Amino acid sequence: MGRIVVGIDGSRESRAALDEAIREAEWRNAAVEAVMVIIVPAAATLDLGTVDIERLRAFGDEVSERELEAARERYDGTFPVPVEHRARVGHPGSELIRAAGGDGSDEEPAELLVLGSRGLGGFKGLLLGSVTSYVSHHPPCPLLIVRPTADDVYAEQAQDEAE
Amino acid sequence: MTTTHVGSKVLVPLDGSREVRAALGPAAEIAAVSGGELVLTLIVTSSFERMVAEFSRQEHSTAEEAASSYLYQVESGLCGELDDVSITREIRTGSDPAKAILHVAEEVDATMIAMTSHGHSGFKKLMLGSVAKSVLDHATIPVLLVPHSGRGTQAAESKAEKGEGD
């Protein structure tokens, strides 16, 4: 079964990206692999003794599981295709490229890598986020860049109000 | 949220160059698996007109005719693989091709725009031409970027251009 990799980070852009990835997977009869990358500050990587990679990865797994739970609600409890989640630790651009089978990976290239046009970071008015921009310069496979639709915005507003 | 079963309407901007055609394969695949459509789009700009004047072997009375003939040729090239996919051609004239492409996308209710990128390898140092970059920046629908070199050949390409730098 082919796989479609989608980057998630809790933003509404990545929510839209996940929905698009699921749509694409349905059409191709593929599985979706949702990847969340936990960023490790550069200073920490210089002294790996103080950074517990496994702990960060476990944290990432927890957060991405929660993201998928929330997403599952939008599909009445069941995704129409197999959706797995996987957390990685490191530089988000490189890790996403690796997850999709790019340089430094042992895996087969994904059929498609889906990313939001931007994520949680950056500044207002930024058209293309730095991670998406980075990945688009080293594409491991075709890259689908997704912006949230008006529906996504309303859904998020409703969620914010409910909380 | 219920999943929609309406197929994907993929718009592929073409400009007469061979490079941008790399997006056609993946775009056609997406249109085919989703039972959707492909919209081949060409914006006639002054550089297209110049290209026609210099390179066209046939006599065309207008650039629009050349555009039409070109898109027809591209469509025929695809038809073998795509039995169920409806293919339409859209030709516009304009000095701002990115804007025109986005207009067409809106007019035809495209659900995706597919373009070619150079990735970081390839002959150009820029990842995207200025038109593609502008379309990517301003599109409200998903944009598919297809690496020009094709996936999996990145390692071979970077070795080949080791002297070029980034």
PDB file of C-alpha atoms in Angstrom, chain B residues 42-147:
ATOM      1  CA  LEU B  42      -1.677  28.630 -21.146  1.00  0.00           C
ATOM      2  CA  ILE B  43      -1.368  32.347 -20.654  1.00  0.00           C
ATOM      3  CA  VAL B  44      -0.208  34.070 -23.816  1.00  0.00           C
ATOM      4  CA  THR B  45       2.404  36.582 -22.832  1.00  0.00           C
ATOM      5  CA  SER B  46       4.837  38.510 -24.946  1.00  0.00           C
ATOM      6  CA  SER B  47       7.553  35.959 -24.230  1.00  0.00           C
ATOM      7  CA  PHE B  48       5.307  33.172 -25.456  1.00  0.00           C
ATOM      8  CA  GLU B  49       4.668  35.190 -28.590  1.00  0.00           C
ATOM      9  CA  ARG B  50       8.412  35.620 -29.075  1.00  0.00           C
ATOM     10  CA  MET B  51       8.964  31.892 -28.573  1.00  0.00           C
ATOM     11  CA  VAL B  52       6.349  31.099 -31.178  1.00  0.00           C
ATOM     12  CA  ALA B  53       7.893  33.550 -33.634  1.00  0.00           C
ATOM     13  CA  GLU B  54      11.359  32.050 -33.162  1.00  0.00           C
ATOM     14  CA  PHE B  55      10.689  28.347 -32.802  1.00  0.00           C
ATOM     15  CA  SER B  56       7.431  27.453 -34.368  1.00  0.00           C
ATOM     16  CA  ARG B  57       7.760  25.427 -37.516  1.00  0.00           C
ATOM     17  CA  GLN B  58       4.167  25.974 -38.456  1.00  0.00           C
ATOM     18  CA  GLU B  59       2.539  29.106 -39.712  1.00  0.00           C
ATOM     19  CA  HIS B  60       0.228  30.576 -37.112  1.00  0.00           C
ATOM     20  CA  SER B  61      -1.633  33.739 -37.766  1.00  0.00           C
ATOM     21  CA  THR B  62      -1.915  34.532 -34.056  1.00  0.00           C
ATOM     22  CA  ALA B  63      -0.200  33.558 -30.835  1.00  0.00           C
ATOM     23  CA  GLU B  64      -3.579  32.285 -29.634  1.00  0.00           C
ATOM     24  CA  GLU B  65      -3.642  29.845 -32.511  1.00  0.00           C
ATOM     25  CA  ALA B  66      -0.166  28.671 -31.642  1.00  0.00           C
ATOM     26  CA  ALA B  67      -1.284  28.283 -28.027  1.00  0.00           C
ATOM     27  CA  SER B  68      -4.291  26.275 -29.070  1.00  0.00           C
ATOM     28  CA  SER B  69      -2.222  24.041 -31.297  1.00  0.00           C
ATOM     29  CA  TYR B  70       0.328  23.566 -28.534  1.00  0.00           C
ATOM     30  CA  LEU B  71      -2.252  22.601 -25.914  1.00  0.00           C
ATOM     31  CA  TYR B  72      -3.903  20.246 -28.354  1.00  0.00           C
ATOM     32  CA  GLN B  73      -0.548  18.593 -28.887  1.00  0.00           C
ATOM     33  CA  VAL B  74      -0.001  18.262 -25.131  1.00  0.00           C
ATOM     34  CA  GLU B  75      -3.479  16.822 -24.678  1.00  0.00           C
ATOM     35  CA  SER B  76      -2.939  14.229 -27.405  1.00  0.00           C
ATOM     36  CA  GLY B  77       0.286  13.246 -25.704  1.00  0.00           C
ATOM     37  CA  LEU B  78      -1.662  12.453 -22.539  1.00  0.00           C
ATOM     38  CA  CYS B  79      -4.704  10.759 -23.928  1.00  0.00           C
ATOM     39  CA  GLY B  80      -3.297   7.264 -24.104  1.00  0.00           C
ATOM     40  CA  GLU B  81      -3.057   6.959 -20.308  1.00  0.00           C
ATOM     41  CA  LEU B  82      -6.197   8.780 -19.365  1.00  0.00           C
ATOM     42  CA  ASP B  83      -9.369   7.159 -20.563  1.00  0.00           C
ATOM     43  CA  ASP B  84     -11.771   8.514 -17.998  1.00  0.00           C
ATOM     44  CA  VAL B  85     -10.284  11.891 -17.384  1.00  0.00           C
ATOM     45  CA  SER B  86     -11.874  14.900 -18.936  1.00  0.00           C
ATOM     46  CA  ILE B  87      -9.256  17.306 -20.253  1.00  0.00           C
ATOM     47  CA  THR B  88     -10.039  20.917 -21.032  1.00  0.00           C
ATOM     48  CA  ARG B  89      -7.880  23.697 -22.400  1.00  0.00           C
ATOM     49  CA  GLU B  90      -7.921  27.298 -21.241  1.00  0.00           C
ATOM     50  CA  ILE B  91      -6.070  30.026 -23.062  1.00  0.00           C
ATOM     51  CA  ARG B  92      -5.873  33.600 -21.870  1.00  0.00           C
ATOM     52  CA  THR B  93      -3.803  36.582 -22.799  1.00  0.00           C
ATOM     53  CA  GLY B  94      -2.184  38.720 -20.176  1.00  0.00           C
ATOM     54  CA  SER B  95       0.873  40.523 -18.946  1.00  0.00           C
ATOM     55  CA  ASP B  96       0.573  39.062 -15.448  1.00  0.00           C
ATOM     56  CA  PRO B  97       0.564  35.312 -15.968  1.00  0.00           C
ATOM     57  CA  ALA B  98       0.377  34.404 -12.268  1.00  0.00           C
ATOM     58  CA  LYS B  99      -2.710  36.553 -11.791  1.00  0.00           C
ATOM     59  CA  ALA B 100      -4.256  35.111 -14.944  1.00  0.00           C
ATOM     60  CA  ILE B 101      -3.581  31.548 -13.802  1.00  0.00           C
ATOM     61  CA  LEU B 102      -5.268  32.215 -10.472  1.00  0.00           C
ATOM     62  CA  HIS B 103      -8.232  33.805 -12.257  1.00  0.00           C
ATOM     63  CA  VAL B 104      -8.676  30.770 -14.453  1.00  0.00           C
ATOM     64  CA  ALA B 105      -8.447  28.523 -11.392  1.00  0.00           C
ATOM     65  CA  GLU B 106     -11.262  30.474  -9.796  1.00  0.00           C
ATOM     66  CA  GLU B 107     -13.341  30.622 -12.964  1.00  0.00           C
ATOM     67  CA  VAL B 108     -13.224  26.883 -13.543  1.00  0.00           C
ATOM     68  CA  ASP B 109     -13.439  25.983  -9.826  1.00  0.00           C
ATOM     69  CA  ALA B 110     -10.148  24.136  -9.862  1.00  0.00           C
ATOM     70  CA  THR B 111      -9.398  22.209  -6.668  1.00  0.00           C
ATOM     71  CA  MET B 112      -5.641  22.092  -7.203  1.00  0.00           C
ATOM     72  CA  ILE B 113      -2.866  23.721  -9.199  1.00  0.00           C
ATOM     73  CA  ALA B 114       0.060  21.520 -10.257  1.00  0.00           C
ATOM     74  CA  MET B 115       3.421  23.042 -11.113  1.00  0.00           C
ATOM     75  CA  THR B 116       6.990  21.932 -11.610  1.00  0.00           C
ATOM     76  CA  SER B 117       9.705  22.936  -9.202  1.00  0.00           C
ATOM     77  CA  HIS B 118      13.391  22.555  -9.682  1.00  0.00           C
ATOM     78  CA  GLY B 119      13.843  21.384  -6.142  1.00  0.00           C
ATOM     79  CA  HIS B 120      17.364  22.340  -5.185  1.00  0.00           C
ATOM     80  CA  SER B 121      18.988  20.489  -8.026  1.00  0.00           C
ATOM     81  CA  GLY B 122      18.309  21.092 -11.701  1.00  0.00           C
ATOM     82  CA  PHE B 123      19.743  23.722 -13.950  1.00  0.00           C
ATOM     83  CA  LYS B 124      18.310  26.752 -12.278  1.00  0.00           C
ATOM     84  CA  LYS B 125      19.433  27.969  -8.898  1.00  0.00           C
ATOM     85  CA  LEU B 126      15.945  29.192  -8.061  1.00  0.00           C
ATOM     86  CA  MET B 127      13.512  26.620  -6.805  1.00  0.00           C
ATOM     87  CA  LEU B 128      10.636  28.165  -8.684  1.00  0.00           C
ATOM     88  CA  GLY B 129      10.325  30.614 -11.513  1.00  0.00           C
ATOM     89  CA  SER B 130       8.791  33.943 -10.536  1.00  0.00           C
ATOM     90  CA  VAL B 131       5.397  33.064 -12.001  1.00  0.00           C
ATOM     91  CA  ALA B 132       5.207  29.748 -10.152  1.00  0.00           C
ATOM     92  CA  LYS B 133       6.354  31.450  -6.949  1.00  0.00           C
ATOM     93  CA  SER B 134       3.654  34.077  -7.268  1.00  0.00           C
ATOM     94  CA  VAL B 135       1.001  31.437  -7.919  1.00  0.00           C
ATOM     95  CA  LEU B 136       2.178  29.451  -4.890  1.00  0.00           C
ATOM     96  CA  ASP B 137       2.148  32.534  -2.666  1.00  0.00           C
ATOM     97  CA  HIS B 138      -1.355  33.607  -3.598  1.00  0.00           C
ATOM     98  CA  ALA B 139      -3.240  30.387  -4.321  1.00  0.00           C
ATOM     99  CA  THR B 140      -6.112  29.605  -1.969  1.00  0.00           C
ATOM    100  CA  ILE B 141      -6.390  26.025  -3.202  1.00  0.00           C
ATOM    101  CA  PRO B 142      -3.732  23.318  -2.703  1.00  0.00           C
ATOM    102  CA  VAL B 143      -0.661  23.587  -4.895  1.00  0.00           C
ATOM    103  CA  LEU B 144       1.204  20.502  -6.032  1.00  0.00           C
ATOM    104  CA  LEU B 145       4.930  20.997  -6.637  1.00  0.00           C
ATOM    105  CA  VAL B 146       6.442  18.257  -8.743  1.00  0.00           C
ATOM    106  CA  PRO B 147      10.235  18.046  -8.652  1.00  0.00           C
TER     107      PRO B 147
END
